[in-house]
Coordinates of C-alpha atoms in Angstrom, one line a residue:
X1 CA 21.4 -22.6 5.1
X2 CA 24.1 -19.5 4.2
X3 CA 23.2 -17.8 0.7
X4 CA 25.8 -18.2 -1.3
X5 CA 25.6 -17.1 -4.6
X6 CA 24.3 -14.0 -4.5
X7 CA 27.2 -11.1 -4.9
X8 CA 27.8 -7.8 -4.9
X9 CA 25.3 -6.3 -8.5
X10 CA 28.8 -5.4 -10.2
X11 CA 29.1 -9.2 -10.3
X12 CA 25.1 -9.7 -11.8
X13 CA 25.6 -6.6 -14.2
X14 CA 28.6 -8.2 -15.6
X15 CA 26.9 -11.5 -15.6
X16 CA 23.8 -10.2 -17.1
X17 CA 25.9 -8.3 -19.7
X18 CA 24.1 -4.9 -21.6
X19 CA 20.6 -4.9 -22.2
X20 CA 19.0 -2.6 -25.1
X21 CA 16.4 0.2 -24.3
X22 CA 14.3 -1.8 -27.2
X23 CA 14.9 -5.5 -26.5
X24 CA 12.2 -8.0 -25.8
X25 CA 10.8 -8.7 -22.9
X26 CA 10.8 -12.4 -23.8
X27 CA 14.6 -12.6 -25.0
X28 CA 16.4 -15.6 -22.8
X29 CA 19.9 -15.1 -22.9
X30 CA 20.2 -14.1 -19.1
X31 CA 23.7 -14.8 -17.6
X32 CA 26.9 -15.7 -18.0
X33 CA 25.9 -16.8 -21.7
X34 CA 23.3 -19.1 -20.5
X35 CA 20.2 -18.9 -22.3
X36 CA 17.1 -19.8 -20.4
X37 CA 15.4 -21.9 -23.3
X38 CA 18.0 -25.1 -22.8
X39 CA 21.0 -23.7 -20.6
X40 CA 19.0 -24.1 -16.9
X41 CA 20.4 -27.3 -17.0
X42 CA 21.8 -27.5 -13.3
X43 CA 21.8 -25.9 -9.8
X44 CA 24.8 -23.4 -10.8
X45 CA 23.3 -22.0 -14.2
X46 CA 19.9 -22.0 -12.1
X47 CA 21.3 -19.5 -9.5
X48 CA 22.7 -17.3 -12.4
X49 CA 20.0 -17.2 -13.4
X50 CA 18.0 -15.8 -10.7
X51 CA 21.0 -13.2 -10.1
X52 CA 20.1 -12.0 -13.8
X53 CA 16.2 -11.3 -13.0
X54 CA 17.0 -9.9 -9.7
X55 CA 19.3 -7.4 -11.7
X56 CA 16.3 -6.4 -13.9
X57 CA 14.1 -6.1 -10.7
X58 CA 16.8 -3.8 -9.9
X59 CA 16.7 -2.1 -13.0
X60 CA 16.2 1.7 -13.1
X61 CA 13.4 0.8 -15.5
X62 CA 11.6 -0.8 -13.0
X63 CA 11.8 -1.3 -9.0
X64 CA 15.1 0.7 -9.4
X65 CA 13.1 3.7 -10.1
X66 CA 9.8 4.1 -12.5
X67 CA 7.7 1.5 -11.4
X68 CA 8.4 2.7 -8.3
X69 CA 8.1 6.3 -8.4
X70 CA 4.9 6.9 -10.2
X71 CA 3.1 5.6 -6.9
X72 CA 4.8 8.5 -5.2
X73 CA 4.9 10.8 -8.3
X74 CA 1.6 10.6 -9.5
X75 CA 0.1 11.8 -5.9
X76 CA -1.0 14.3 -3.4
X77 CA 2.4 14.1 -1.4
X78 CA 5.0 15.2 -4.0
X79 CA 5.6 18.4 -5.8
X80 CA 7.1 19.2 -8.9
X81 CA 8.8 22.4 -9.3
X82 CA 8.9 22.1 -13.3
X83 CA 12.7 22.6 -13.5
X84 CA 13.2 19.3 -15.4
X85 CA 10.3 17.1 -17.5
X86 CA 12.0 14.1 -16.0
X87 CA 8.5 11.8 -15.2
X88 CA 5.9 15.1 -15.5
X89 CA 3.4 13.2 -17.5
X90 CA 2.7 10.8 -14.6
X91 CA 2.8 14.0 -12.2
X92 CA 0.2 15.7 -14.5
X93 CA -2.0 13.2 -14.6
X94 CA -1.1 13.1 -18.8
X95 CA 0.0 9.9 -20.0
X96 CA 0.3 8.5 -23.2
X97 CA 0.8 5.4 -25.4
X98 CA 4.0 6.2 -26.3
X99 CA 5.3 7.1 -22.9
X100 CA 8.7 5.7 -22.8
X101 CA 8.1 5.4 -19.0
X102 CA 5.2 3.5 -19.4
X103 CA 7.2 1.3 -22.0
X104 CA 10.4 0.6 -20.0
X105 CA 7.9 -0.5 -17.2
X106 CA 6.0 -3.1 -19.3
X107 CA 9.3 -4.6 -20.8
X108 CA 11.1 -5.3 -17.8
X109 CA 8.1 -6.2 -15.8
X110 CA 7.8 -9.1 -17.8
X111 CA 11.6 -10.0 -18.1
X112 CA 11.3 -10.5 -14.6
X113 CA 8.1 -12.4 -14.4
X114 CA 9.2 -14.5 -17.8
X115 CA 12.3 -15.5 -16.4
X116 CA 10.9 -16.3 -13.1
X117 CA 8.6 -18.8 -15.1
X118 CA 11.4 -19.9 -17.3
X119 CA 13.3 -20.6 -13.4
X120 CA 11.0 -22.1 -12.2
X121 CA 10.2 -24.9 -14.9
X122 CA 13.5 -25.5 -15.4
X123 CA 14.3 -26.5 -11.7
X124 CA 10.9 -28.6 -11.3
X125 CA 13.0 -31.0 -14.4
X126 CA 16.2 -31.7 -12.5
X127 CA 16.2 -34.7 -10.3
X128 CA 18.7 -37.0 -8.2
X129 CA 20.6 -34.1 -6.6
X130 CA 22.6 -34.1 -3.4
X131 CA 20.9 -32.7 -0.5
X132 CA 23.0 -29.2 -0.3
X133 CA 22.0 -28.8 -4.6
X134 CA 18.2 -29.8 -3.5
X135 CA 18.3 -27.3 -0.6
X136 CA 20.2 -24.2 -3.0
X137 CA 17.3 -25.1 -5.9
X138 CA 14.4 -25.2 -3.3
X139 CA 15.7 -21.6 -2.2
X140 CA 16.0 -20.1 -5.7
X141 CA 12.9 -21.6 -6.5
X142 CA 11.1 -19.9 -3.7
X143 CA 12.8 -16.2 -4.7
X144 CA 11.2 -17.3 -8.3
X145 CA 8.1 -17.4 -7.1
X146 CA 8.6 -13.7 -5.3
X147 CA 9.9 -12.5 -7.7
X148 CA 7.5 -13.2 -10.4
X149 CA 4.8 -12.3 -8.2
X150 CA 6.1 -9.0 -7.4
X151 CA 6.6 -8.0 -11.4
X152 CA 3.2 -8.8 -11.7
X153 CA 1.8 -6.8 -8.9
X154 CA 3.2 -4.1 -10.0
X155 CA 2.4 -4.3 -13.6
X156 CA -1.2 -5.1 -12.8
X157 CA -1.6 -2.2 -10.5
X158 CA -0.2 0.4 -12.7
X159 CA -1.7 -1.0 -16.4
X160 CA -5.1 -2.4 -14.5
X161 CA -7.7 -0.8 -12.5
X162 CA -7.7 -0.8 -8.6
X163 CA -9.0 -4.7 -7.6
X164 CA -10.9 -3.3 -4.6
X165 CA -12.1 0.2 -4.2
X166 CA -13.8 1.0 -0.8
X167 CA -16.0 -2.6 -0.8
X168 CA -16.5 -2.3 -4.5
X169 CA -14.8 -5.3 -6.5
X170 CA -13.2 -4.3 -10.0
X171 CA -11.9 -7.6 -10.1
X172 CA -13.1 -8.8 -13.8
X173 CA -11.8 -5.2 -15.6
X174 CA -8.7 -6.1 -17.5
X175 CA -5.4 -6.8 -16.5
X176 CA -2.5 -7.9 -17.5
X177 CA -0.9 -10.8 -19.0
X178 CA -0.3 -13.4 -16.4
X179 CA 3.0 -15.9 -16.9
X180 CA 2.2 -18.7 -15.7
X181 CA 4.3 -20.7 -18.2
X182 CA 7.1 -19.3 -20.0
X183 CA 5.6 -18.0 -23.0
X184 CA 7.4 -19.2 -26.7
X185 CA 8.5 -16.3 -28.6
X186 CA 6.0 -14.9 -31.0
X187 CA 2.7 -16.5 -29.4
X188 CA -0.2 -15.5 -29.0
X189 CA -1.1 -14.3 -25.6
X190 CA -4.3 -12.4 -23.9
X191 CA -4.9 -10.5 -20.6
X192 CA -6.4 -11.6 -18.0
X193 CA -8.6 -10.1 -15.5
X194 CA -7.5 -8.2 -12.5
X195 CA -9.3 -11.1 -10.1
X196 CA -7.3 -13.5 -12.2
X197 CA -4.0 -11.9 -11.9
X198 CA -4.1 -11.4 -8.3
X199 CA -5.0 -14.9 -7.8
X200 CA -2.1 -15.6 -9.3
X201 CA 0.0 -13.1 -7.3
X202 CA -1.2 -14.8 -4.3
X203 CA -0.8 -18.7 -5.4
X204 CA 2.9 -17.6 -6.4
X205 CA 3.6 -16.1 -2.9
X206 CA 1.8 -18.7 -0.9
X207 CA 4.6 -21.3 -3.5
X208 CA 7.2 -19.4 -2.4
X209 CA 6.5 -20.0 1.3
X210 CA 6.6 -23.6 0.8
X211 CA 9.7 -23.9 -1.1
X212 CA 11.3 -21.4 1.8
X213 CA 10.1 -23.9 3.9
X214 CA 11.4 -26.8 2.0
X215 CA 14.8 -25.2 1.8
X216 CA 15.5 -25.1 6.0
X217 CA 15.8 -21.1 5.2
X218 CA 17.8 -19.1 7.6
X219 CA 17.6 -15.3 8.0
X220 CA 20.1 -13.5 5.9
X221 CA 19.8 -10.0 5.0
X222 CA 17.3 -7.6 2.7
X223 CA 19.0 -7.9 -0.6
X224 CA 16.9 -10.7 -2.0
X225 CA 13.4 -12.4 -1.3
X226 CA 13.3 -13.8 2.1
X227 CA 10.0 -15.6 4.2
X228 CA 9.4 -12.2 5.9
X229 CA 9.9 -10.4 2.6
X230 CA 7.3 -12.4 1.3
X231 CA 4.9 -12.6 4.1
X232 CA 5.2 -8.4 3.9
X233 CA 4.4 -8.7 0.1
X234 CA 1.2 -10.8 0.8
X235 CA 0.5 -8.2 3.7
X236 CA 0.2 -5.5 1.1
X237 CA -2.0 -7.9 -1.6
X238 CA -4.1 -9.0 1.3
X239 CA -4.9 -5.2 2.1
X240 CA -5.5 -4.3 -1.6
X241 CA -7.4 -7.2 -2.2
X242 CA -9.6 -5.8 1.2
X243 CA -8.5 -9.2 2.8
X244 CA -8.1 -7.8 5.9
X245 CA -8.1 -10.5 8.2
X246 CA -5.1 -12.2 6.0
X247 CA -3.4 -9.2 5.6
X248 CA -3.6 -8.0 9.7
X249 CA -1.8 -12.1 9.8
X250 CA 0.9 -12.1 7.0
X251 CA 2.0 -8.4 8.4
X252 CA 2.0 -9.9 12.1
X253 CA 3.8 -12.9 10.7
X254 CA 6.8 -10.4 8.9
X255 CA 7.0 -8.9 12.2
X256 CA 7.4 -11.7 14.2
X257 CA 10.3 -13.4 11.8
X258 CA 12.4 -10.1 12.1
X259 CA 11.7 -10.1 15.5
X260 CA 10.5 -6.2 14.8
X261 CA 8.2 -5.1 17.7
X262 CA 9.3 -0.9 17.9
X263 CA 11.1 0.8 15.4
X264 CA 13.2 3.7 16.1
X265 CA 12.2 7.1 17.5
X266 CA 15.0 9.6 17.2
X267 CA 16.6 11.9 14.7
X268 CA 19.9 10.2 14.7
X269 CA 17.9 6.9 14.6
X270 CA 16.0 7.3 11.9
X271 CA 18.4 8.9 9.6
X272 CA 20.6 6.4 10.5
X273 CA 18.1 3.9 8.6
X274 CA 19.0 6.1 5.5
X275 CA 23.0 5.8 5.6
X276 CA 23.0 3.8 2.4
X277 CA 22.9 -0.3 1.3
X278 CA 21.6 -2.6 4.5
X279 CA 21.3 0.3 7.3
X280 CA 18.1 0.1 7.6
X281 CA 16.7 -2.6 10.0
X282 CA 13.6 -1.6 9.6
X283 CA 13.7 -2.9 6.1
X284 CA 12.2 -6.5 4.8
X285 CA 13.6 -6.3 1.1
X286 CA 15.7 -3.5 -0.4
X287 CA 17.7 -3.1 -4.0
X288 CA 21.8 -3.5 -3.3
X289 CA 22.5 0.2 -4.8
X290 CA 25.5 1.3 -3.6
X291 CA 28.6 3.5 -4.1
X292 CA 29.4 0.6 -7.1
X293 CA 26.1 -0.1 -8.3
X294 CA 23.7 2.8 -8.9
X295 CA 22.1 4.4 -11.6
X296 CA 23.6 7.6 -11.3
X297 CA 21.9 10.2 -13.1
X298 CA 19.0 7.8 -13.4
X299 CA 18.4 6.9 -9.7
X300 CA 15.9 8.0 -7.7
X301 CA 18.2 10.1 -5.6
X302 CA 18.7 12.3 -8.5
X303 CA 14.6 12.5 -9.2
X304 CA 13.9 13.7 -6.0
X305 CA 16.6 16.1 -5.6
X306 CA 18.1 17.3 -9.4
X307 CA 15.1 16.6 -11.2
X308 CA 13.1 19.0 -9.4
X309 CA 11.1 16.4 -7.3
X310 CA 10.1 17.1 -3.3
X311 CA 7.7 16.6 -0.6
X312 CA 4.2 18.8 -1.3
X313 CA 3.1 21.8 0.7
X314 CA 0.3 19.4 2.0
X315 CA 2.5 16.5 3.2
X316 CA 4.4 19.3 4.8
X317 CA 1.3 20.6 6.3
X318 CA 0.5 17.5 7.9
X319 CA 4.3 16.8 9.4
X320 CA 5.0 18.3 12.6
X321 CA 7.8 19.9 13.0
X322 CA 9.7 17.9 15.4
X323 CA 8.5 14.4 13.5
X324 CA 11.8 12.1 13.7
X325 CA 10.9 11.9 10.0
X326 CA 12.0 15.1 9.2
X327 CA 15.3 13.9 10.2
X328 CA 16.7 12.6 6.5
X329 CA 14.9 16.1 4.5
X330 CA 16.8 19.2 3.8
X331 CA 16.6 21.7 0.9
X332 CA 19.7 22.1 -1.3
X333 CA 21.3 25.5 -1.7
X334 CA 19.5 26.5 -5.0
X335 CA 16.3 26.2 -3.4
X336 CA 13.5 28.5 -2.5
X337 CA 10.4 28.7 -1.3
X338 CA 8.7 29.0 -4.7
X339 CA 11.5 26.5 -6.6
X340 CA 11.8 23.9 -4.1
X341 CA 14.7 21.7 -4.7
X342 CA 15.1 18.8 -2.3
X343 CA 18.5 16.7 -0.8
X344 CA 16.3 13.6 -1.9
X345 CA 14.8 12.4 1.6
X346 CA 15.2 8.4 2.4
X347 CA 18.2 8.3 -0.9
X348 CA 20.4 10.7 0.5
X349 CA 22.3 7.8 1.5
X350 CA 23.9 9.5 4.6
X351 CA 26.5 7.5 5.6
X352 CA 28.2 6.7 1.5
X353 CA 29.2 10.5 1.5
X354 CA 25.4 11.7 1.0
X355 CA 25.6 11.2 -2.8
X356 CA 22.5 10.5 -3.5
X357 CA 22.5 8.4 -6.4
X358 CA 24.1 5.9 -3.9
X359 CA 20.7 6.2 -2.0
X360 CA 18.8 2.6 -2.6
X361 CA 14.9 1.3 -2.3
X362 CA 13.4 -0.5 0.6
X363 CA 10.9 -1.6 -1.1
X364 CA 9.0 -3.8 2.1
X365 CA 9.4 -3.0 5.4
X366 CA 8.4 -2.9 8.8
X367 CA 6.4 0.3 9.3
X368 CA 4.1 -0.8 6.5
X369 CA 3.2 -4.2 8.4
X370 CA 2.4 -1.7 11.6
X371 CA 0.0 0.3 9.2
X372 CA -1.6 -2.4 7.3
X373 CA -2.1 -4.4 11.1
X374 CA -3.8 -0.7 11.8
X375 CA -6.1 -0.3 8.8
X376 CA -7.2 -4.1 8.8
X377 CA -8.3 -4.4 12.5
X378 CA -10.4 -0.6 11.6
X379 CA -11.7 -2.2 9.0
X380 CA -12.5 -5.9 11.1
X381 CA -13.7 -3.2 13.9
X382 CA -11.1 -3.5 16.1
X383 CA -10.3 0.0 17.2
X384 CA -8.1 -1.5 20.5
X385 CA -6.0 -3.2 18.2
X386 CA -6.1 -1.0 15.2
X387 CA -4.6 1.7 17.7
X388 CA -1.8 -0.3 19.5
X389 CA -0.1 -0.7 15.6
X390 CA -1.2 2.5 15.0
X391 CA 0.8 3.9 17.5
X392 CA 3.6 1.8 17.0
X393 CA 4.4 4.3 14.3
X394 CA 2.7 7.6 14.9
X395 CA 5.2 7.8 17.5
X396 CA 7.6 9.2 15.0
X397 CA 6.0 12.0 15.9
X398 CA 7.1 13.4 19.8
X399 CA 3.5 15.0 20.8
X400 CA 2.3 11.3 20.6
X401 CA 2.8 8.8 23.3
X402 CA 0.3 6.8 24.3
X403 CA -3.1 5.3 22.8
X404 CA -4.9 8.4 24.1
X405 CA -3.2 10.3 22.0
X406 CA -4.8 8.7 18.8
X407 CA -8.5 9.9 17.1
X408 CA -11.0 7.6 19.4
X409 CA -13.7 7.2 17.1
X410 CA -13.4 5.0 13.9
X411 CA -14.1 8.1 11.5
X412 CA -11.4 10.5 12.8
X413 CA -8.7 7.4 13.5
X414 CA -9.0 6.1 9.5
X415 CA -8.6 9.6 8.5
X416 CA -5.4 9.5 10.9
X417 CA -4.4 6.1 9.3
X418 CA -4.8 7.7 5.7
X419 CA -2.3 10.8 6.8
X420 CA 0.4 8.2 9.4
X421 CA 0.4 6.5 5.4
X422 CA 1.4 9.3 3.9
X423 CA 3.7 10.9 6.5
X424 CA 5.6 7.7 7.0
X425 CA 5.4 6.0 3.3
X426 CA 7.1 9.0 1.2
X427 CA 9.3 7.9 -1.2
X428 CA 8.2 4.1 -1.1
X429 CA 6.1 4.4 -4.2
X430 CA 2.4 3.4 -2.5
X431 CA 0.1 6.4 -2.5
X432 CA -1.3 6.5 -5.7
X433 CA -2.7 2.5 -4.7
X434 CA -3.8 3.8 -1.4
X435 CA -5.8 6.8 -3.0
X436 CA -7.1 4.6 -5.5
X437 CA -8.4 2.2 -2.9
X438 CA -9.7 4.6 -0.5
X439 CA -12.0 6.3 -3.2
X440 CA -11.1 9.3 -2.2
X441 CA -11.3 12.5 -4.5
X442 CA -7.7 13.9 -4.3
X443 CA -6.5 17.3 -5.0
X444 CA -3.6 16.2 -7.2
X445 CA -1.1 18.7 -9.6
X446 CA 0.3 20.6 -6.6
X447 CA 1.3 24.4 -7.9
X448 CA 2.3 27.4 -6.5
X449 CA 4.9 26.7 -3.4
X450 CA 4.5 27.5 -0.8
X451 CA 1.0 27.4 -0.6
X452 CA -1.1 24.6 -1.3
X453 CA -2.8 25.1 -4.6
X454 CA -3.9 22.2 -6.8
X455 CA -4.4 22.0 -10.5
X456 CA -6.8 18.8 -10.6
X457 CA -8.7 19.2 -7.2
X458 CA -11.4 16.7 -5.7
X459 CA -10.7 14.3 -9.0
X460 CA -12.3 10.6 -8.3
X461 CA -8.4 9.4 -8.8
X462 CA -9.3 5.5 -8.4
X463 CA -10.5 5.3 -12.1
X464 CA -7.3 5.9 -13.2
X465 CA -5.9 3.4 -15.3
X466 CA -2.9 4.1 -16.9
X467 CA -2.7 2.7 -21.1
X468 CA -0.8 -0.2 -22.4
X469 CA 2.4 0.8 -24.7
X470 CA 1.4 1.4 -28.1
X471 CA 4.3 -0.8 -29.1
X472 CA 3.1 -3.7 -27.2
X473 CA -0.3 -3.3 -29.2
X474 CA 1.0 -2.7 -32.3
X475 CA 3.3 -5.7 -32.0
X476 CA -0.1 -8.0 -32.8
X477 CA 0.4 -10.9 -30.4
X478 CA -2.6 -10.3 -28.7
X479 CA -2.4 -7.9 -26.4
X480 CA -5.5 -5.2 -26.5
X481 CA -5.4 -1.7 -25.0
X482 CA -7.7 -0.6 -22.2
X483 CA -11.1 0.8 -23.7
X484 CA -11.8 4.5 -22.7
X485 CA -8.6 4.4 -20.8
X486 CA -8.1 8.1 -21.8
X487 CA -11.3 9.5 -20.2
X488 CA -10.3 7.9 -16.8
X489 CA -7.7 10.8 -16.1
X490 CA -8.7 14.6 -15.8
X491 CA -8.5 17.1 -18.2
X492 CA -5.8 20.0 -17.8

């Protein structure tokens, strides 16, 4: 079937309506003045509905920009020239309580996983509908499912410790408050275990492929949950979880849907995939920012370009000069080499007048699949197949061609796989998980540009669990901070 109700975000922020930095993450009053408690009351209200939690997915408190960036921020690939403080606490490695980052990342977490719940019970009540209201609900009910899954793989991988870190399973340290069930205002509530919240990312995912299925889905663009979107999700839990078998599939089976078997391989190409809104076809799922619809000032074009944010000396280090992926960076004209100030990379949003608070998130895509297809047949001792995916992207890169161009034994080829992430994953918010999950000891805190110099060097970085707001403490509904979180992260 066609989507339908899904518009431009000037329509969702106008149906959502303003939204305080200090509201609760359990208020209901969503869209258009329907309140989720008793207003989901048919098809329509359902489907504004869902456009109000996508817009707080899209939020610049979370996918729209923190939750994303500290995965980039708080790595070995980015470097902070120390112009601005904007996020520095996550790039130090110093986080707090009472980080308003932190905070803003909680609290719209769980308005999106909340609602999602409060969606989804609300459509499994209505009955007798015609077939076209059966197929719209099935659909929205599926994107519920994504979406709430999403929220809390993000909030569980940022307030919980790693699930699986190089064969050793974390899976019963404390995670995060899993919504299962809209939760009343003012309850009581716990967290779960990481395990426990997983397994729920999964079971919500794996729901969401049946109610796809249930709805005759058709493909029809990146700018909401779609079967490949979803399959690329589980691709990435699959891997975390050290799943690799699963993983290796549900990338394969993203692939396959978008009918994505090369991506592209020239300069014009691939900064073409950076022009702004649905350019890239590469992409699986991507935020609708636009010339409209963007956080301005708060977007991550302006982090990494104004607010002092750029690729490190060591990612540079490991570029080559002629990489296609070079193609979207350039240095603006206050820069040097020892205050690096960057045009913002993949938000420059090229082709929307290179403004690049137009510049949007693709938050799944294709390359990714390639990469996790790569790791998990390493891992399942595949080395044939590991380096056919492999390849599929490392030829970003001219001075690689064929297979024989790729490290033959299984050592040197994951130590490849670990740099192809971080060449071709900038800016897409996973490298703190992938350090975490290696175990490796990262040199982190890059100083000193040009050169690569390191505050915190050879720190075991996949202890690291970052504290629960005080404010979410303090409220007393249940919620309990990490022990020792504190002596997890290296002293400065």
């Amino acid at each position: 079937m066609k989507k339908t109700y899904i518009k431009a975000l000037a329509a969702l922020m106008l149906s959502v309506g303003a939204t305080s930095c200090g509201d609760s993450f359990l208020d209901t009053e969503i869209s258009n003045g329907i309140d989720l408690d008793g207003g989901l009351s048919n098809v329509q209200n359902i489907g504004y509905a869902l456009n109000g939690t996508y817009y707080r997915l899209f939020y610049y408190y979370f996918s729209g920009n923190y939750a994303t960036s500290i995965g980039d921020i708080a790595s070995d690939i980015t470097y902070w020239n120390g112009s601005t403080s904007h996020q520095s606490d996550f790039y130090q490695f110093t986080p707090t309580p009472t980080s308003t980052y932190l905070e803003y990342i909680w609290n719209y977490g769980y308005k999106v996983a909340d609602n999602s719940s409060r969606i989804i019970k609300a459509a499994s009540e209505l009955s007798d509908l015609s077939e076209e209201d059966q197929s719209n609900l099935d659909e929205f009910v599926a994107e519920a499912y994504a979406l709430r899954a999403y929220a809390h793989f993000m909030l569980v991988n940022i307030f919980g410790h790693q699930v699986m870190v190089n064969g050793t399973n974390f899976g019963s340290q404390p995670g995060i408050v899993v919504i299962d069930d809209p939760i009343p205002a003012g309850a009581q509530v716990s967290r779960s275990t990481v395990a426990d919240a997983y397994k729920s990312i999964e079971n919500d995912l794996l729901s969401s492929l049946e109610y796809f299925d249930k709805a005759g889905w058709e493909n029809d663009g990146i700018f909401y949950f779609t079967p490949a979107a979803v399959h690329g999700l589980l691709s990435r839990v699959y891997l975390y979880e050290e799943k690799y078998a699963e993983s290796a599939e549900a990338a394969a089976t993203a692939l396959e849907i978008k009918g994505i078997t090369e991506l592209t391989y020239t300069d014009a190409g691939y900064k073409a995939l950076y022009n702004g809104g649905a350019s890239n076809n590469e992409s699986f799922f991507a935020l609708n920012i636009n010339t409209t619809d963007n956080w301005s000032a708060n977007s991550c074009g302006t982090l990494w370009s104004t607010y002092s944010y750029s690729p490190s000396p060591y990612l540079q280090s490991i570029m080559a000069d002629d990489d296609v992926r070079r193609a979207v960076w350039g240095w603006a004209n206050n820069s040097t080499p020892s205050t690096p100030f960057f045009n913002s990379g993949k938000f420059a949003a090229f082709g929307l007048g290179g403004n690049s608070a137009y510049g949007t998130n693709y938050l799944i895509n294709a390359p990714e699949m390639f990469l996790n297809q790569a790791e998990s047949n390493l891992k399942l001792n595949k080395l044939d197949e590991a380096k056919e995916s492999l390849l599929i992207v490392a030829k970003r890169n001219p001075a690689i061609s064929t297979v024989a161009d790729l490290p033959d034994s299984a050592d040197a080829l994951f130590t490849f796989i670990q740099e192809e992430r971080a060449r071709e994953l900038f800016q897409e918010g996973l490298r703190l998980y992938d350090l975490r999950r290696w175990d490796v000891k990262a040199n982190l805190n890059a100083t000193g540009a040009p050169e690569i110099k390191w505050f915190i060097q050879d720190f075991k970085v996949s202890d690291c669990v970052y504290p629960i707001p005080a404010d979410e403490i303090n409220a007393g509904y249940g919620v309990t901070q990490t022990p020792d979180w504190s002596s997890t992260f290296p002293s400065i």
